[in-house]
Protein backbone atom coordinates (compact mmCIF):
# COMPACT_ATOMS: atom_id res chain seq x y z
CA UNK A 1 0.00 0.00 0.00
CA UNK A 2 1.14 3.54 -0.79
CA UNK A 3 2.86 5.39 2.06
CA UNK A 4 0.46 8.29 1.35
CA UNK A 5 -2.36 6.16 2.77
CA UNK A 6 -0.55 5.32 6.01
CA UNK A 7 -2.23 7.48 8.63
CA UNK A 8 -1.48 7.82 12.33
CA UNK A 9 -4.78 7.91 14.24
CA UNK A 10 -4.97 9.18 17.81
CA UNK A 11 -7.60 7.77 20.16
CA UNK A 12 -10.17 10.36 21.31
CA UNK A 13 -11.15 10.54 24.94
CA UNK A 14 -13.50 13.55 24.77
CA UNK A 15 -16.61 13.83 22.61
CA UNK A 16 -19.29 16.34 21.68
CA UNK A 17 -19.34 19.46 19.52
CA UNK A 18 -16.98 21.43 21.74
CA UNK A 19 -14.33 18.70 21.68
CA UNK A 20 -14.71 18.32 17.91
CA UNK A 21 -14.25 22.09 17.43
CA UNK A 22 -11.06 22.02 19.50
CA UNK A 23 -9.73 19.16 17.39
CA UNK A 24 -10.46 20.98 14.14
CA UNK A 25 -8.75 24.10 15.53
CA UNK A 26 -5.64 21.92 15.97
CA UNK A 27 -5.83 20.83 12.33
CA UNK A 28 -7.28 17.40 13.12
CA UNK A 29 -10.46 15.66 11.95
CA UNK A 30 -12.66 13.63 14.33
CA UNK A 31 -13.60 10.20 13.01
CA UNK A 32 -15.25 6.97 14.09
CA UNK A 33 -14.17 3.50 12.97
CA UNK A 34 -16.67 0.64 13.06
CA UNK A 35 -17.56 -2.70 11.46
CA UNK A 36 -17.00 -6.47 11.71
CA UNK A 37 -18.92 -6.55 14.98
CA UNK A 38 -16.32 -4.42 16.77
CA UNK A 39 -17.10 -1.60 19.18
CA UNK A 40 -16.85 1.82 17.46
CA UNK A 41 -13.41 3.37 17.94
CA UNK A 42 -13.27 7.18 18.16
CA UNK A 43 -10.09 8.67 16.71
CA UNK A 44 -8.68 11.92 15.34
CA UNK A 45 -6.83 12.07 12.03
CA UNK A 46 -4.32 14.59 10.61
CA UNK A 47 -6.40 17.18 8.71
CA UNK A 48 -4.05 18.15 5.88
CA UNK A 49 -3.10 14.57 5.05
CA UNK A 50 -6.78 13.54 4.98
CA UNK A 51 -7.66 16.45 2.66
CA UNK A 52 -5.09 15.15 0.17
CA UNK A 53 -6.28 11.54 0.52
CA UNK A 54 -9.96 12.46 0.10
CA UNK A 55 -9.33 13.97 -3.34
CA UNK A 56 -9.52 10.34 -4.44
CA UNK A 57 -12.83 8.56 -3.86
CA UNK A 58 -13.03 5.26 -1.97
CA UNK A 59 -9.68 5.67 -0.22
CA UNK A 60 -8.54 2.70 1.90
CA UNK A 61 -6.37 3.87 4.78
CA UNK A 62 -3.71 1.95 6.64
CA UNK A 63 -4.32 3.25 10.14
CA UNK A 64 -1.85 3.10 12.99
CA UNK A 65 -3.96 3.23 16.16
CA UNK A 66 -1.70 3.22 19.23
CA UNK A 67 0.73 0.92 17.42
CA UNK A 68 -1.94 -1.42 16.02
CA UNK A 69 -2.42 -1.56 12.24
CA UNK A 70 -5.93 -1.52 10.76
CA UNK A 71 -7.24 -1.15 7.21
CA UNK A 72 -10.24 1.17 6.90
CA UNK A 73 -12.39 2.45 4.04
CA UNK A 74 -13.66 6.04 4.11
CA UNK A 75 -17.43 5.51 4.07
CA UNK A 76 -18.85 8.97 4.73
CA UNK A 77 -17.50 12.53 4.76
CA UNK A 78 -19.50 15.16 6.66
CA UNK A 79 -18.73 18.72 5.56
CA UNK A 80 -19.86 22.13 6.73
CA UNK A 81 -22.22 23.16 3.88
CA UNK A 82 -21.06 26.78 3.97
CA UNK A 83 -17.33 26.65 4.74
CA UNK A 84 -16.81 23.23 3.11
CA UNK A 85 -14.49 22.13 5.90
CA UNK A 86 -14.54 18.45 6.89
CA UNK A 87 -16.36 18.08 10.19
CA UNK A 88 -16.33 14.30 10.65
CA UNK A 89 -15.42 11.04 8.92
CA UNK A 90 -17.03 7.61 9.15
CA UNK A 91 -14.59 4.76 8.51
CA UNK A 92 -15.37 1.05 8.19
CA UNK A 93 -13.02 -1.76 9.11
CA UNK A 94 -11.89 -3.82 6.10
CA UNK A 95 -9.71 -6.89 5.81
CA UNK A 96 -7.38 -7.91 2.99
CA UNK A 97 -9.22 -10.02 0.42
CA UNK A 98 -12.61 -8.84 1.69
CA UNK A 99 -15.07 -7.50 -0.86
CA UNK A 100 -16.89 -4.19 -0.42
CA UNK A 101 -19.59 -2.34 -2.34
CA UNK A 102 -18.51 1.07 -3.64
CA UNK A 103 -19.66 3.70 -6.14
CA UNK A 104 -17.09 4.17 -8.92
CA UNK A 105 -17.01 7.20 -11.29
CA UNK A 106 -17.66 6.48 -14.99
CA UNK A 107 -15.24 8.34 -17.29
CA UNK A 108 -16.05 8.92 -20.97
CA UNK A 109 -13.31 8.86 -23.60
CA UNK A 110 -13.36 9.43 -27.37
CA UNK A 111 -15.80 11.43 -29.49
CA UNK A 112 -19.12 10.31 -30.94
CA UNK A 113 -19.89 10.77 -34.66
CA UNK A 114 -19.90 14.30 -36.09
CA UNK A 115 -23.12 16.22 -35.42
CA UNK A 116 -24.17 14.05 -32.49
CA UNK A 117 -24.47 14.91 -28.80
CA UNK A 118 -23.34 12.71 -25.93
CA UNK A 119 -25.70 12.52 -22.94
CA UNK A 120 -24.23 10.90 -19.82
CA UNK A 121 -27.16 9.63 -17.79
CA UNK A 122 -25.23 8.00 -14.93
CA UNK A 123 -21.91 9.30 -13.61
CA UNK A 124 -21.22 6.38 -11.24
CA UNK A 125 -21.87 2.65 -11.01
CA UNK A 126 -21.97 0.44 -7.91
CA UNK A 127 -19.46 -2.41 -7.94
CA UNK A 128 -18.40 -5.14 -5.57
CA UNK A 129 -14.61 -5.21 -5.47
CA UNK A 130 -11.74 -6.27 -3.23
CA UNK A 131 -11.29 -3.64 -0.52
CA UNK A 132 -7.58 -3.31 -1.26
CA UNK A 133 -8.06 -3.14 -5.07
CA UNK A 134 -10.72 -0.48 -5.54
CA UNK A 135 -10.49 0.99 -9.07
CA UNK A 136 -10.37 4.78 -9.40
CA UNK A 137 -12.76 4.77 -12.37
CA UNK A 138 -14.51 2.74 -15.05
CA UNK A 139 -13.74 4.03 -18.56
CA UNK A 140 -16.11 3.75 -21.51
CA UNK A 141 -15.32 4.72 -25.12
CA UNK A 142 -17.88 6.51 -27.31
CA UNK A 143 -15.51 6.87 -30.26
CA UNK A 144 -17.48 7.09 -33.53
CA UNK A 145 -20.82 6.09 -32.01
CA UNK A 146 -23.81 7.12 -34.18
CA UNK A 147 -27.20 8.61 -33.29
CA UNK A 148 -29.34 6.22 -31.24
CA UNK A 149 -26.38 4.33 -29.76
CA UNK A 150 -26.72 3.51 -26.06
CA UNK A 151 -24.34 2.11 -23.49
CA UNK A 152 -25.92 0.34 -20.50
CA UNK A 153 -24.30 -0.57 -17.19
CA UNK A 154 -24.17 -4.20 -18.35
CA UNK A 155 -22.07 -3.15 -21.37
CA UNK A 156 -19.26 -1.70 -19.26
CA UNK A 157 -15.89 -3.42 -19.22
CA UNK A 158 -15.27 -3.89 -15.51
CA UNK A 159 -11.87 -4.13 -13.82
CA UNK A 160 -10.64 -7.66 -13.07
CA UNK A 161 -12.32 -9.14 -10.01
CA UNK A 162 -15.14 -6.56 -9.96
CA UNK A 163 -18.82 -7.45 -10.23
CA UNK A 164 -21.70 -5.12 -11.10
CA UNK A 165 -24.22 -4.20 -8.40
CA UNK A 166 -26.03 -1.54 -10.45
CA UNK A 167 -28.89 -2.98 -12.56
CA UNK A 168 -27.50 -4.07 -15.94
CA UNK A 169 -30.15 -2.12 -17.89
CA UNK A 170 -29.34 1.26 -16.29
CA UNK A 171 -28.55 3.78 -19.04
CA UNK A 172 -25.02 5.21 -18.83
CA UNK A 173 -24.63 7.04 -22.17
CA UNK A 174 -26.99 7.88 -25.03
CA UNK A 175 -25.99 9.44 -28.37
CA UNK A 176 -28.51 11.84 -29.91
CA UNK A 177 -28.72 14.50 -32.62
CA UNK A 178 -29.74 18.03 -31.58
CA UNK A 179 -33.30 18.91 -32.55
CA UNK A 180 -33.63 21.46 -35.34
CA UNK A 181 -34.50 24.96 -34.08
CA UNK A 182 -38.22 25.77 -34.21
CA UNK A 183 -37.87 28.42 -36.94
CA UNK A 184 -36.06 25.95 -39.22
CA UNK A 185 -38.80 23.38 -38.62
CA UNK A 186 -41.45 26.01 -39.45
CA UNK A 187 -39.65 26.98 -42.66
CA UNK A 188 -39.39 23.32 -43.69
CA UNK A 189 -43.09 22.76 -42.98
CA UNK A 190 -44.04 25.90 -44.95
CA UNK A 191 -41.86 24.85 -47.90
CA UNK A 192 -43.46 21.41 -47.91
CA UNK A 193 -46.96 22.98 -47.82
CA UNK A 194 -46.09 25.28 -50.73
CA UNK A 195 -44.83 22.30 -52.74
CA UNK A 196 -48.03 20.38 -52.04
CA UNK A 197 -50.16 23.41 -53.05
CA UNK A 198 -48.15 23.85 -56.26
CA UNK A 199 -48.56 20.17 -57.15
CA UNK A 200 -52.32 20.40 -56.49
CA UNK A 201 -52.59 23.48 -58.75
CA UNK A 202 -50.90 21.60 -61.57
mmCIF file of C-alpha atoms in Angstrom:
data_model
loop_
_atom_site.group_PDB
_atom_site.id
_atom_site.type_symbol
_atom_site.label_atom_id
_atom_site.label_comp_id
_atom_site.label_asym_id
_atom_site.label_seq_id
_atom_site.Cartn_x
_atom_site.Cartn_y
_atom_site.Cartn_z
ATOM 1 C CA UNK A 1 0.000 0.000 0.000
ATOM 2 C CA UNK A 2 1.138 3.541 -0.787
ATOM 3 C CA UNK A 3 2.856 5.395 2.061
ATOM 4 C CA UNK A 4 0.462 8.290 1.349
ATOM 5 C CA UNK A 5 -2.362 6.165 2.770
ATOM 6 C CA UNK A 6 -0.548 5.321 6.014
ATOM 7 C CA UNK A 7 -2.228 7.475 8.631
ATOM 8 C CA UNK A 8 -1.477 7.820 12.333
ATOM 9 C CA UNK A 9 -4.777 7.909 14.238
ATOM 10 C CA UNK A 10 -4.966 9.177 17.812
ATOM 11 C CA UNK A 11 -7.599 7.767 20.164
ATOM 12 C CA UNK A 12 -10.171 10.355 21.313
ATOM 13 C CA UNK A 13 -11.148 10.536 24.935
ATOM 14 C CA UNK A 14 -13.497 13.551 24.767
ATOM 15 C CA UNK A 15 -16.614 13.830 22.613
ATOM 16 C CA UNK A 16 -19.289 16.335 21.675
ATOM 17 C CA UNK A 17 -19.344 19.464 19.523
ATOM 18 C CA UNK A 18 -16.978 21.428 21.737
ATOM 19 C CA UNK A 19 -14.332 18.699 21.682
ATOM 20 C CA UNK A 20 -14.713 18.324 17.909
ATOM 21 C CA UNK A 21 -14.252 22.094 17.435
ATOM 22 C CA UNK A 22 -11.055 22.020 19.505
ATOM 23 C CA UNK A 23 -9.729 19.157 17.393
ATOM 24 C CA UNK A 24 -10.455 20.982 14.139
ATOM 25 C CA UNK A 25 -8.747 24.098 15.533
ATOM 26 C CA UNK A 26 -5.642 21.923 15.967
ATOM 27 C CA UNK A 27 -5.833 20.833 12.329
ATOM 28 C CA UNK A 28 -7.281 17.398 13.116
ATOM 29 C CA UNK A 29 -10.465 15.664 11.953
ATOM 30 C CA UNK A 30 -12.658 13.628 14.333
ATOM 31 C CA UNK A 31 -13.602 10.199 13.005
ATOM 32 C CA UNK A 32 -15.249 6.969 14.094
ATOM 33 C CA UNK A 33 -14.172 3.503 12.968
ATOM 34 C CA UNK A 34 -16.672 0.640 13.058
ATOM 35 C CA UNK A 35 -17.560 -2.697 11.456
ATOM 36 C CA UNK A 36 -17.004 -6.471 11.714
ATOM 37 C CA UNK A 37 -18.917 -6.546 14.981
ATOM 38 C CA UNK A 38 -16.317 -4.423 16.769
ATOM 39 C CA UNK A 39 -17.096 -1.602 19.182
ATOM 40 C CA UNK A 40 -16.855 1.816 17.464
ATOM 41 C CA UNK A 41 -13.406 3.371 17.937
ATOM 42 C CA UNK A 42 -13.270 7.182 18.162
ATOM 43 C CA UNK A 43 -10.092 8.668 16.705
ATOM 44 C CA UNK A 44 -8.684 11.923 15.337
ATOM 45 C CA UNK A 45 -6.829 12.074 12.027
ATOM 46 C CA UNK A 46 -4.319 14.589 10.612
ATOM 47 C CA UNK A 47 -6.395 17.180 8.710
ATOM 48 C CA UNK A 48 -4.049 18.150 5.876
ATOM 49 C CA UNK A 49 -3.096 14.566 5.052
ATOM 50 C CA UNK A 50 -6.780 13.543 4.976
ATOM 51 C CA UNK A 51 -7.658 16.448 2.657
ATOM 52 C CA UNK A 52 -5.088 15.151 0.168
ATOM 53 C CA UNK A 53 -6.279 11.538 0.524
ATOM 54 C CA UNK A 54 -9.963 12.462 0.102
ATOM 55 C CA UNK A 55 -9.329 13.965 -3.344
ATOM 56 C CA UNK A 56 -9.524 10.344 -4.443
ATOM 57 C CA UNK A 57 -12.835 8.560 -3.862
ATOM 58 C CA UNK A 58 -13.034 5.256 -1.967
ATOM 59 C CA UNK A 59 -9.683 5.672 -0.223
ATOM 60 C CA UNK A 60 -8.537 2.702 1.897
ATOM 61 C CA UNK A 61 -6.369 3.874 4.782
ATOM 62 C CA UNK A 62 -3.707 1.947 6.639
ATOM 63 C CA UNK A 63 -4.322 3.255 10.137
ATOM 64 C CA UNK A 64 -1.851 3.102 12.991
ATOM 65 C CA UNK A 65 -3.960 3.232 16.159
ATOM 66 C CA UNK A 66 -1.705 3.217 19.226
ATOM 67 C CA UNK A 67 0.726 0.918 17.425
ATOM 68 C CA UNK A 68 -1.943 -1.421 16.019
ATOM 69 C CA UNK A 69 -2.424 -1.561 12.244
ATOM 70 C CA UNK A 70 -5.934 -1.521 10.765
ATOM 71 C CA UNK A 71 -7.239 -1.145 7.209
ATOM 72 C CA UNK A 72 -10.235 1.172 6.897
ATOM 73 C CA UNK A 73 -12.392 2.448 4.045
ATOM 74 C CA UNK A 74 -13.658 6.039 4.109
ATOM 75 C CA UNK A 75 -17.432 5.513 4.073
ATOM 76 C CA UNK A 76 -18.848 8.967 4.725
ATOM 77 C CA UNK A 77 -17.497 12.527 4.756
ATOM 78 C CA UNK A 78 -19.500 15.157 6.655
ATOM 79 C CA UNK A 79 -18.729 18.723 5.562
ATOM 80 C CA UNK A 80 -19.864 22.128 6.731
ATOM 81 C CA UNK A 81 -22.224 23.164 3.884
ATOM 82 C CA UNK A 82 -21.058 26.782 3.965
ATOM 83 C CA UNK A 83 -17.334 26.648 4.736
ATOM 84 C CA UNK A 84 -16.809 23.230 3.112
ATOM 85 C CA UNK A 85 -14.488 22.131 5.904
ATOM 86 C CA UNK A 86 -14.537 18.455 6.889
ATOM 87 C CA UNK A 87 -16.365 18.075 10.192
ATOM 88 C CA UNK A 88 -16.330 14.296 10.654
ATOM 89 C CA UNK A 89 -15.424 11.042 8.920
ATOM 90 C CA UNK A 90 -17.027 7.606 9.146
ATOM 91 C CA UNK A 91 -14.593 4.755 8.515
ATOM 92 C CA UNK A 92 -15.374 1.055 8.195
ATOM 93 C CA UNK A 93 -13.023 -1.764 9.113
ATOM 94 C CA UNK A 94 -11.894 -3.820 6.099
ATOM 95 C CA UNK A 95 -9.705 -6.895 5.814
ATOM 96 C CA UNK A 96 -7.382 -7.914 2.989
ATOM 97 C CA UNK A 97 -9.221 -10.023 0.422
ATOM 98 C CA UNK A 98 -12.607 -8.842 1.694
ATOM 99 C CA UNK A 99 -15.070 -7.500 -0.862
ATOM 100 C CA UNK A 100 -16.887 -4.191 -0.415
ATOM 101 C CA UNK A 101 -19.594 -2.339 -2.337
ATOM 102 C CA UNK A 102 -18.506 1.068 -3.638
ATOM 103 C CA UNK A 103 -19.657 3.696 -6.143
ATOM 104 C CA UNK A 104 -17.093 4.168 -8.919
ATOM 105 C CA UNK A 105 -17.013 7.195 -11.285
ATOM 106 C CA UNK A 106 -17.658 6.476 -14.990
ATOM 107 C CA UNK A 107 -15.242 8.344 -17.295
ATOM 108 C CA UNK A 108 -16.048 8.917 -20.973
ATOM 109 C CA UNK A 109 -13.306 8.864 -23.598
ATOM 110 C CA UNK A 110 -13.358 9.433 -27.370
ATOM 111 C CA UNK A 111 -15.802 11.428 -29.489
ATOM 112 C CA UNK A 112 -19.119 10.312 -30.937
ATOM 113 C CA UNK A 113 -19.890 10.774 -34.662
ATOM 114 C CA UNK A 114 -19.898 14.303 -36.088
ATOM 115 C CA UNK A 115 -23.122 16.225 -35.424
ATOM 116 C CA UNK A 116 -24.169 14.048 -32.487
ATOM 117 C CA UNK A 117 -24.473 14.907 -28.796
ATOM 118 C CA UNK A 118 -23.342 12.711 -25.925
ATOM 119 C CA UNK A 119 -25.697 12.516 -22.935
ATOM 120 C CA UNK A 120 -24.226 10.897 -19.821
ATOM 121 C CA UNK A 121 -27.160 9.634 -17.787
ATOM 122 C CA UNK A 122 -25.233 8.003 -14.930
ATOM 123 C CA UNK A 123 -21.914 9.303 -13.612
ATOM 124 C CA UNK A 124 -21.218 6.376 -11.245
ATOM 125 C CA UNK A 125 -21.873 2.647 -11.011
ATOM 126 C CA UNK A 126 -21.969 0.439 -7.912
ATOM 127 C CA UNK A 127 -19.458 -2.408 -7.935
ATOM 128 C CA UNK A 128 -18.396 -5.136 -5.568
ATOM 129 C CA UNK A 129 -14.606 -5.211 -5.468
ATOM 130 C CA UNK A 130 -11.741 -6.274 -3.232
ATOM 131 C CA UNK A 131 -11.289 -3.641 -0.523
ATOM 132 C CA UNK A 132 -7.583 -3.312 -1.257
ATOM 133 C CA UNK A 133 -8.060 -3.141 -5.071
ATOM 134 C CA UNK A 134 -10.725 -0.475 -5.544
ATOM 135 C CA UNK A 135 -10.492 0.986 -9.066
ATOM 136 C CA UNK A 136 -10.375 4.777 -9.402
ATOM 137 C CA UNK A 137 -12.763 4.773 -12.370
ATOM 138 C CA UNK A 138 -14.507 2.740 -15.051
ATOM 139 C CA UNK A 139 -13.742 4.025 -18.561
ATOM 140 C CA UNK A 140 -16.114 3.752 -21.513
ATOM 141 C CA UNK A 141 -15.318 4.723 -25.122
ATOM 142 C CA UNK A 142 -17.885 6.508 -27.311
ATOM 143 C CA UNK A 143 -15.514 6.870 -30.260
ATOM 144 C CA UNK A 144 -17.475 7.092 -33.530
ATOM 145 C CA UNK A 145 -20.821 6.095 -32.010
ATOM 146 C CA UNK A 146 -23.809 7.118 -34.180
ATOM 147 C CA UNK A 147 -27.204 8.610 -33.292
ATOM 148 C CA UNK A 148 -29.343 6.224 -31.242
ATOM 149 C CA UNK A 149 -26.378 4.331 -29.763
ATOM 150 C CA UNK A 150 -26.717 3.512 -26.058
ATOM 151 C CA UNK A 151 -24.335 2.107 -23.489
ATOM 152 C CA UNK A 152 -25.920 0.343 -20.504
ATOM 153 C CA UNK A 153 -24.300 -0.572 -17.193
ATOM 154 C CA UNK A 154 -24.173 -4.200 -18.349
ATOM 155 C CA UNK A 155 -22.074 -3.150 -21.372
ATOM 156 C CA UNK A 156 -19.261 -1.698 -19.260
ATOM 157 C CA UNK A 157 -15.892 -3.421 -19.216
ATOM 158 C CA UNK A 158 -15.265 -3.894 -15.508
ATOM 159 C CA UNK A 159 -11.869 -4.132 -13.825
ATOM 160 C CA UNK A 160 -10.641 -7.658 -13.075
ATOM 161 C CA UNK A 161 -12.324 -9.138 -10.013
ATOM 162 C CA UNK A 162 -15.139 -6.556 -9.960
ATOM 163 C CA UNK A 163 -18.815 -7.446 -10.228
ATOM 164 C CA UNK A 164 -21.697 -5.122 -11.105
ATOM 165 C CA UNK A 165 -24.218 -4.200 -8.396
ATOM 166 C CA UNK A 166 -26.033 -1.539 -10.448
ATOM 167 C CA UNK A 167 -28.891 -2.977 -12.561
ATOM 168 C CA UNK A 168 -27.495 -4.072 -15.944
ATOM 169 C CA UNK A 169 -30.148 -2.124 -17.886
ATOM 170 C CA UNK A 170 -29.343 1.262 -16.293
ATOM 171 C CA UNK A 171 -28.545 3.776 -19.044
ATOM 172 C CA UNK A 172 -25.023 5.210 -18.833
ATOM 173 C CA UNK A 173 -24.629 7.038 -22.168
ATOM 174 C CA UNK A 174 -26.986 7.881 -25.033
ATOM 175 C CA UNK A 175 -25.988 9.441 -28.375
ATOM 176 C CA UNK A 176 -28.512 11.842 -29.914
ATOM 177 C CA UNK A 177 -28.722 14.501 -32.617
ATOM 178 C CA UNK A 178 -29.736 18.030 -31.581
ATOM 179 C CA UNK A 179 -33.298 18.913 -32.548
ATOM 180 C CA UNK A 180 -33.634 21.462 -35.338
ATOM 181 C CA UNK A 181 -34.503 24.960 -34.080
ATOM 182 C CA UNK A 182 -38.220 25.769 -34.209
ATOM 183 C CA UNK A 183 -37.868 28.416 -36.942
ATOM 184 C CA UNK A 184 -36.064 25.954 -39.219
ATOM 185 C CA UNK A 185 -38.798 23.385 -38.618
ATOM 186 C CA UNK A 186 -41.452 26.014 -39.451
ATOM 187 C CA UNK A 187 -39.651 26.980 -42.663
ATOM 188 C CA UNK A 188 -39.388 23.321 -43.691
ATOM 189 C CA UNK A 189 -43.088 22.764 -42.979
ATOM 190 C CA UNK A 190 -44.042 25.900 -44.945
ATOM 191 C CA UNK A 191 -41.856 24.849 -47.898
ATOM 192 C CA UNK A 192 -43.465 21.408 -47.913
ATOM 193 C CA UNK A 193 -46.958 22.980 -47.817
ATOM 194 C CA UNK A 194 -46.088 25.276 -50.733
ATOM 195 C CA UNK A 195 -44.830 22.295 -52.740
ATOM 196 C CA UNK A 196 -48.031 20.378 -52.035
ATOM 197 C CA UNK A 197 -50.155 23.407 -53.050
ATOM 198 C CA UNK A 198 -48.150 23.854 -56.264
ATOM 199 C CA UNK A 199 -48.560 20.171 -57.150
ATOM 200 C CA UNK A 200 -52.324 20.404 -56.493
ATOM 201 C CA UNK A 201 -52.593 23.480 -58.754
ATOM 202 C CA UNK A 202 -50.899 21.603 -61.572
#
